[in-house]
Tab-separated table of C-alpha atoms in Angstrom:
chain	number	residue	atom	x	y	z
C	1	MET	CA	90.337	99.469	31.842
C	2	THR	CA	86.933	99.554	33.486
C	3	SER	CA	85.980	101.272	36.691
C	4	ASP	CA	82.919	101.912	38.806
C	5	THR	CA	82.699	105.438	40.183
C	6	THR	CA	79.700	106.675	42.150
C	7	LEU	CA	78.686	109.465	44.474
C	8	CYS	CA	77.831	107.537	47.625
C	9	GLY	CA	74.267	107.731	48.831
C	10	THR	CA	72.859	108.380	45.359
C	11	GLY	CA	74.207	105.596	43.177
C	12	GLU	CA	74.740	108.253	40.528
C	13	PRO	CA	78.025	108.764	38.672
C	14	ILE	CA	80.036	111.847	39.535
C	15	ARG	CA	79.617	114.450	36.787
C	16	PRO	CA	81.295	117.711	37.797
C	17	ARG	CA	80.510	120.632	35.495
C	18	LYS	CA	83.737	122.527	36.041
C	19	PRO	CA	86.927	122.771	33.999
C	20	THR	CA	89.847	120.405	34.477
C	21	PRO	CA	93.475	121.046	33.509
C	22	ARG	CA	93.895	121.442	29.757
C	23	ARG	CA	97.649	120.892	29.598
C	24	PHE	CA	99.662	118.880	32.054
C	25	TRP	CA	103.288	117.841	32.389
C	26	ARG	CA	104.926	115.380	34.754
C	27	LEU	CA	108.586	115.658	35.615
C	28	PRO	CA	110.554	112.424	36.189
C	29	GLY	CA	110.241	111.159	39.754
C	30	VAL	CA	106.899	112.887	40.437
C	31	TYR	CA	103.753	110.819	40.991
C	32	PRO	CA	101.671	110.857	37.794
C	33	PRO	CA	97.934	111.652	37.901
C	34	GLN	CA	96.192	108.261	37.891
C	35	SER	CA	92.769	106.794	38.673
C	36	ASP	CA	93.010	107.847	42.318
C	37	THR	CA	93.936	111.414	41.346
C	38	HIS	CA	91.050	111.673	38.904
C	39	LEU	CA	88.536	110.248	41.383
C	40	LEU	CA	89.543	112.845	43.969
C	41	ALA	CA	89.499	115.608	41.345
C	42	ARG	CA	85.944	114.723	40.318
C	43	THR	CA	84.889	114.732	43.968
C	44	LEU	CA	86.668	118.044	44.565
C	45	LEU	CA	84.828	119.693	41.691
C	46	VAL	CA	81.464	118.891	43.268
C	47	GLU	CA	82.395	121.288	46.094
C	48	SER	CA	81.601	124.998	45.965
C	49	LEU	CA	84.795	126.772	44.900
C	50	GLU	CA	84.430	130.542	45.118
C	51	PRO	CA	87.230	133.077	44.549
C	52	GLY	CA	87.720	133.401	48.310
C	53	THR	CA	87.705	129.676	49.105
C	54	ARG	CA	91.055	128.850	50.712
C	55	VAL	CA	92.172	125.477	49.357
C	56	LEU	CA	95.114	123.316	50.445
C	57	ASP	CA	96.417	120.352	48.429
C	58	ILE	CA	98.530	118.130	50.723
C	59	GLY	CA	101.206	116.073	48.973
C	60	ALA	CA	100.395	117.847	45.745
C	61	GLY	CA	102.755	116.014	43.376
C	62	THR	CA	102.208	117.394	39.883
C	63	GLY	CA	99.615	119.846	41.184
C	64	TYR	CA	96.704	118.296	39.306
C	65	LEU	CA	94.290	118.865	42.197
C	66	SER	CA	95.634	122.343	42.939
C	67	VAL	CA	95.265	123.445	39.334
C	68	SER	CA	91.792	121.868	39.148
C	69	ALA	CA	90.687	123.875	42.200
C	70	ALA	CA	92.080	127.094	40.728
C	71	LEU	CA	90.420	126.498	37.359
C	72	ALA	CA	87.130	125.817	39.149
C	73	GLY	CA	87.129	129.244	40.776
C	74	SER	CA	89.354	129.481	43.853
C	75	ARG	CA	91.957	132.243	43.786
C	76	LYS	CA	93.502	131.110	47.067
C	77	VAL	CA	94.981	127.693	46.334
C	78	THR	CA	98.045	126.408	48.192
C	79	ALA	CA	99.996	123.267	47.288
C	80	VAL	CA	102.384	121.634	49.756
C	81	ASP	CA	104.920	118.880	49.096
C	82	VAL	CA	108.275	117.838	50.543
C	83	ASP	CA	109.836	117.144	47.147
C	84	ARG	CA	111.538	120.052	45.375
C	85	ARG	CA	110.938	118.531	41.953
C	86	ALA	CA	107.226	118.296	42.712
C	87	LEU	CA	107.174	121.985	43.643
C	88	LEU	CA	108.736	122.872	40.300
C	89	ASN	CA	106.206	120.621	38.578
C	90	ILE	CA	103.303	122.393	40.297
C	91	ARG	CA	104.571	125.815	39.226
C	92	LEU	CA	104.971	124.594	35.652
C	93	ASN	CA	101.449	123.180	35.460
C	94	ALA	CA	99.888	126.248	37.046
C	95	ARG	CA	101.606	128.391	34.429
C	96	LEU	CA	100.547	126.087	31.579
C	97	ASN	CA	96.930	126.416	32.701
C	98	GLY	CA	97.008	130.148	33.402
C	99	VAL	CA	96.244	129.979	37.129
C	100	ARG	CA	97.995	131.034	40.327
C	101	VAL	CA	98.899	128.466	42.975
C	102	ARG	CA	100.941	129.231	46.086
C	103	VAL	CA	103.614	126.560	46.434
C	104	VAL	CA	105.038	125.596	49.849
C	105	ARG	CA	107.756	123.081	50.672
C	106	GLY	CA	106.814	121.302	53.860
C	107	ASP	CA	105.661	118.191	55.689
C	108	LEU	CA	101.880	117.734	55.424
C	109	THR	CA	100.147	120.328	57.658
C	110	ILE	CA	103.178	121.518	59.645
C	111	PRO	CA	103.732	124.834	57.762
C	112	PHE	CA	100.184	126.062	58.398
C	113	GLY	CA	98.270	127.728	61.193
C	114	ALA	CA	94.896	127.202	62.818
C	115	ASN	CA	91.816	127.756	60.635
C	116	ASP	CA	93.952	128.532	57.573
C	117	PHE	CA	91.829	126.632	55.012
C	118	ASP	CA	88.210	126.125	53.984
C	119	LEU	CA	88.897	123.039	51.867
C	120	VAL	CA	91.749	120.548	52.240
C	121	VAL	CA	92.326	117.770	49.700
C	122	SER	CA	94.853	114.966	49.866
C	123	ASN	CA	95.782	111.835	47.951
C	124	PRO	CA	98.628	110.693	50.224
C	125	PRO	CA	100.760	107.550	49.981
C	126	TYR	CA	98.600	104.680	51.267
C	127	VAL	CA	99.998	101.361	49.971
C	128	PRO	CA	101.021	98.841	52.674
C	129	ALA	CA	104.738	98.110	52.408
C	130	ALA	CA	107.101	95.381	53.572
C	131	ASP	CA	108.160	97.391	56.637
C	132	ASP	CA	107.726	100.728	58.387
C	133	VAL	CA	110.826	102.365	56.902
C	134	LEU	CA	109.494	105.203	54.745
C	135	PRO	CA	111.410	105.922	51.521
C	136	VAL	CA	113.173	109.291	51.424
C	137	GLY	CA	113.518	109.383	47.642
C	138	GLY	CA	112.451	107.766	44.399
C	139	LEU	CA	108.960	106.979	43.186
C	140	ALA	CA	108.344	104.529	46.050
C	141	ARG	CA	107.980	107.566	48.314
C	142	CYS	CA	104.809	108.375	46.355
C	143	TRP	CA	102.984	105.231	47.499
C	144	ASP	CA	104.778	103.380	50.334
C	145	ALA	CA	103.176	104.161	53.701
C	146	GLY	CA	104.480	101.645	56.217
C	147	ARG	CA	103.303	98.108	56.956
C	148	ASP	CA	99.674	99.117	57.438
C	149	GLY	CA	99.598	101.842	54.775
C	150	ARG	CA	98.646	104.457	57.349
C	151	ALA	CA	101.825	106.432	58.041
C	152	TYR	CA	100.411	109.526	56.327
C	153	LEU	CA	96.691	108.847	56.637
C	154	ASP	CA	96.869	108.805	60.437
C	155	ARG	CA	98.727	112.102	60.566
C	156	ILE	CA	96.307	113.833	58.214
C	157	CYS	CA	93.337	112.505	60.188
C	158	ARG	CA	94.829	113.846	63.434
C	159	GLU	CA	96.000	117.196	62.073
C	160	ALA	CA	93.286	118.284	59.621
C	161	ALA	CA	90.867	119.719	62.186
C	162	ARG	CA	93.478	122.228	63.355
C	163	ILE	CA	93.973	123.848	59.945
C	164	LEU	CA	90.319	123.743	58.851
C	165	SER	CA	88.104	126.765	59.331
C	166	PRO	CA	84.751	126.244	61.093
C	167	GLY	CA	82.614	124.464	58.509
C	168	GLY	CA	85.722	123.618	56.496
C	169	VAL	CA	85.918	120.366	54.539
C	170	LEU	CA	88.583	117.664	54.220
C	171	LEU	CA	88.502	115.401	51.149
C	172	LEU	CA	90.816	112.449	51.790
C	173	LEU	CA	91.394	109.546	49.409
C	174	GLN	CA	92.642	106.113	50.404
C	175	SER	CA	92.643	102.450	49.416
C	176	GLY	CA	90.543	99.754	51.000
C	177	LEU	CA	93.850	98.020	51.725
C	178	SER	CA	94.780	100.656	54.317
C	179	ASP	CA	91.886	100.239	56.773
C	180	ILE	CA	88.902	102.395	55.870
C	181	ASP	CA	87.386	101.927	59.333
C	182	ALA	CA	90.491	103.357	61.019
C	183	THR	CA	90.177	106.558	58.997
C	184	TRP	CA	86.481	106.852	59.803
C	185	THR	CA	87.146	106.353	63.513
C	186	GLU	CA	90.042	108.815	63.749
C	187	LEU	CA	88.304	111.595	61.817
C	188	ARG	CA	85.280	111.326	64.083
C	189	ARG	CA	87.531	111.241	67.145
C	190	GLN	CA	88.906	114.590	65.998
C	191	GLY	CA	85.383	116.037	65.929
C	192	LEU	CA	84.835	115.920	62.166
C	193	SER	CA	81.462	114.896	60.727
C	194	THR	CA	82.542	112.154	58.339
C	195	ASP	CA	81.100	110.301	55.353
C	196	VAL	CA	82.419	108.293	52.424
C	197	VAL	CA	81.213	110.309	49.432
C	198	SER	CA	82.682	108.485	46.443
C	199	THR	CA	84.103	105.083	45.600
C	200	GLU	CA	85.804	103.400	42.682
C	201	HIS	CA	87.041	99.886	41.935
C	202	ILE	CA	90.075	99.672	39.664
C	203	PRO	CA	92.289	96.816	38.426
C	204	PHE	CA	95.665	96.464	40.102
C	205	GLY	CA	98.430	98.557	38.611
C	206	PRO	CA	102.110	97.575	38.588
C	207	VAL	CA	102.719	98.396	42.277
C	208	LEU	CA	99.885	96.289	43.691
C	209	THR	CA	100.487	93.515	41.183
C	210	ALA	CA	104.071	93.246	42.432
C	211	ARG	CA	102.943	93.413	46.062
C	212	ALA	CA	99.882	91.150	45.828
C	213	SER	CA	101.606	88.083	47.280
C	214	LEU	CA	102.717	90.012	50.375
C	215	LEU	CA	99.241	91.494	50.860
C	216	ARG	CA	97.619	88.064	50.534
C	217	GLN	CA	100.002	86.656	53.137
C	218	ARG	CA	98.798	89.358	55.532
C	219	GLY	CA	95.144	88.640	54.795
C	220	LEU	CA	94.555	92.010	53.124
C	221	LEU	CA	93.623	90.389	49.801
C	222	ARG	CA	91.576	87.334	48.928
C	223	PRO	CA	93.338	84.763	46.714
C	224	ASP	CA	91.233	85.739	43.680
C	225	GLU	CA	91.109	89.488	44.333
C	226	ASP	CA	92.730	91.708	41.689
C	227	PHE	CA	90.734	94.936	42.012
C	228	GLU	CA	91.432	97.768	44.426
C	229	LYS	CA	88.713	99.748	46.168
C	230	LEU	CA	89.332	103.493	46.411
C	231	VAL	CA	87.245	105.729	48.658
C	232	VAL	CA	87.028	109.457	49.292
C	233	PHE	CA	86.129	110.665	52.772
C	234	ARG	CA	84.403	114.019	53.219
C	235	ALA	CA	84.955	115.277	56.755
C	236	VAL	CA	83.439	118.566	57.936
C	237	ASN	CA	84.774	120.663	60.791
C	238	SER	CA	81.515	121.307	62.604
C	239	ARG	CA	82.913	123.378	65.456
C	240	SER	CA	81.853	127.016	65.703
C	241	ALA	CA	84.148	130.001	65.287
C	242	ALA	CA	83.950	130.644	69.027
C	243	HIS	CA	85.722	127.353	69.888
């Protein structure tokens, strides 16, 4: 499989010089680390991760991003997911890699208070589905995000500013199929200084291959299109501590 991954604005490939997880397990029913996970991990590792950097991984799945942040230097990493099996998976992978990750069961940002985090990362479900009924179980819950693919993206865009410290950063990954412009607009509406900092084009996997006909009917794909564009937004909370 080929891919094209760049740090936007430079045309240069992303080459983080920080450790990544050495050993990793995935329990059945938990979203496996894939191209989107690895793109976000490489972007994450470009950030400054000091021992005191408070990191939140939203929809953490196996904990690949959480463990990556801990290995890169943060001693204050939190992973949140609604799935109990995912929480067990995160604990297992943190232990395998010799790092500490606080694990929280909850719905996106709801368990957390104002200004709780300096860096928030998320690779949420973003694939447009047949309808707006969100799965409550099974692997489909890991990617289905309503008809427009924005059920989770919109919430994260609206809620991130509240939990970010002044100067805090949100790294949010999504597909070009789920309206990049809408994410840009909503993040800026929430007062976050926003840029696309990395992109990648990957061949369709099994989910998009099976859904391609539906997406073409909606005009989201060209007839000959069989590559997906992934982007990572970097949104900075530019408000001062006094606000």
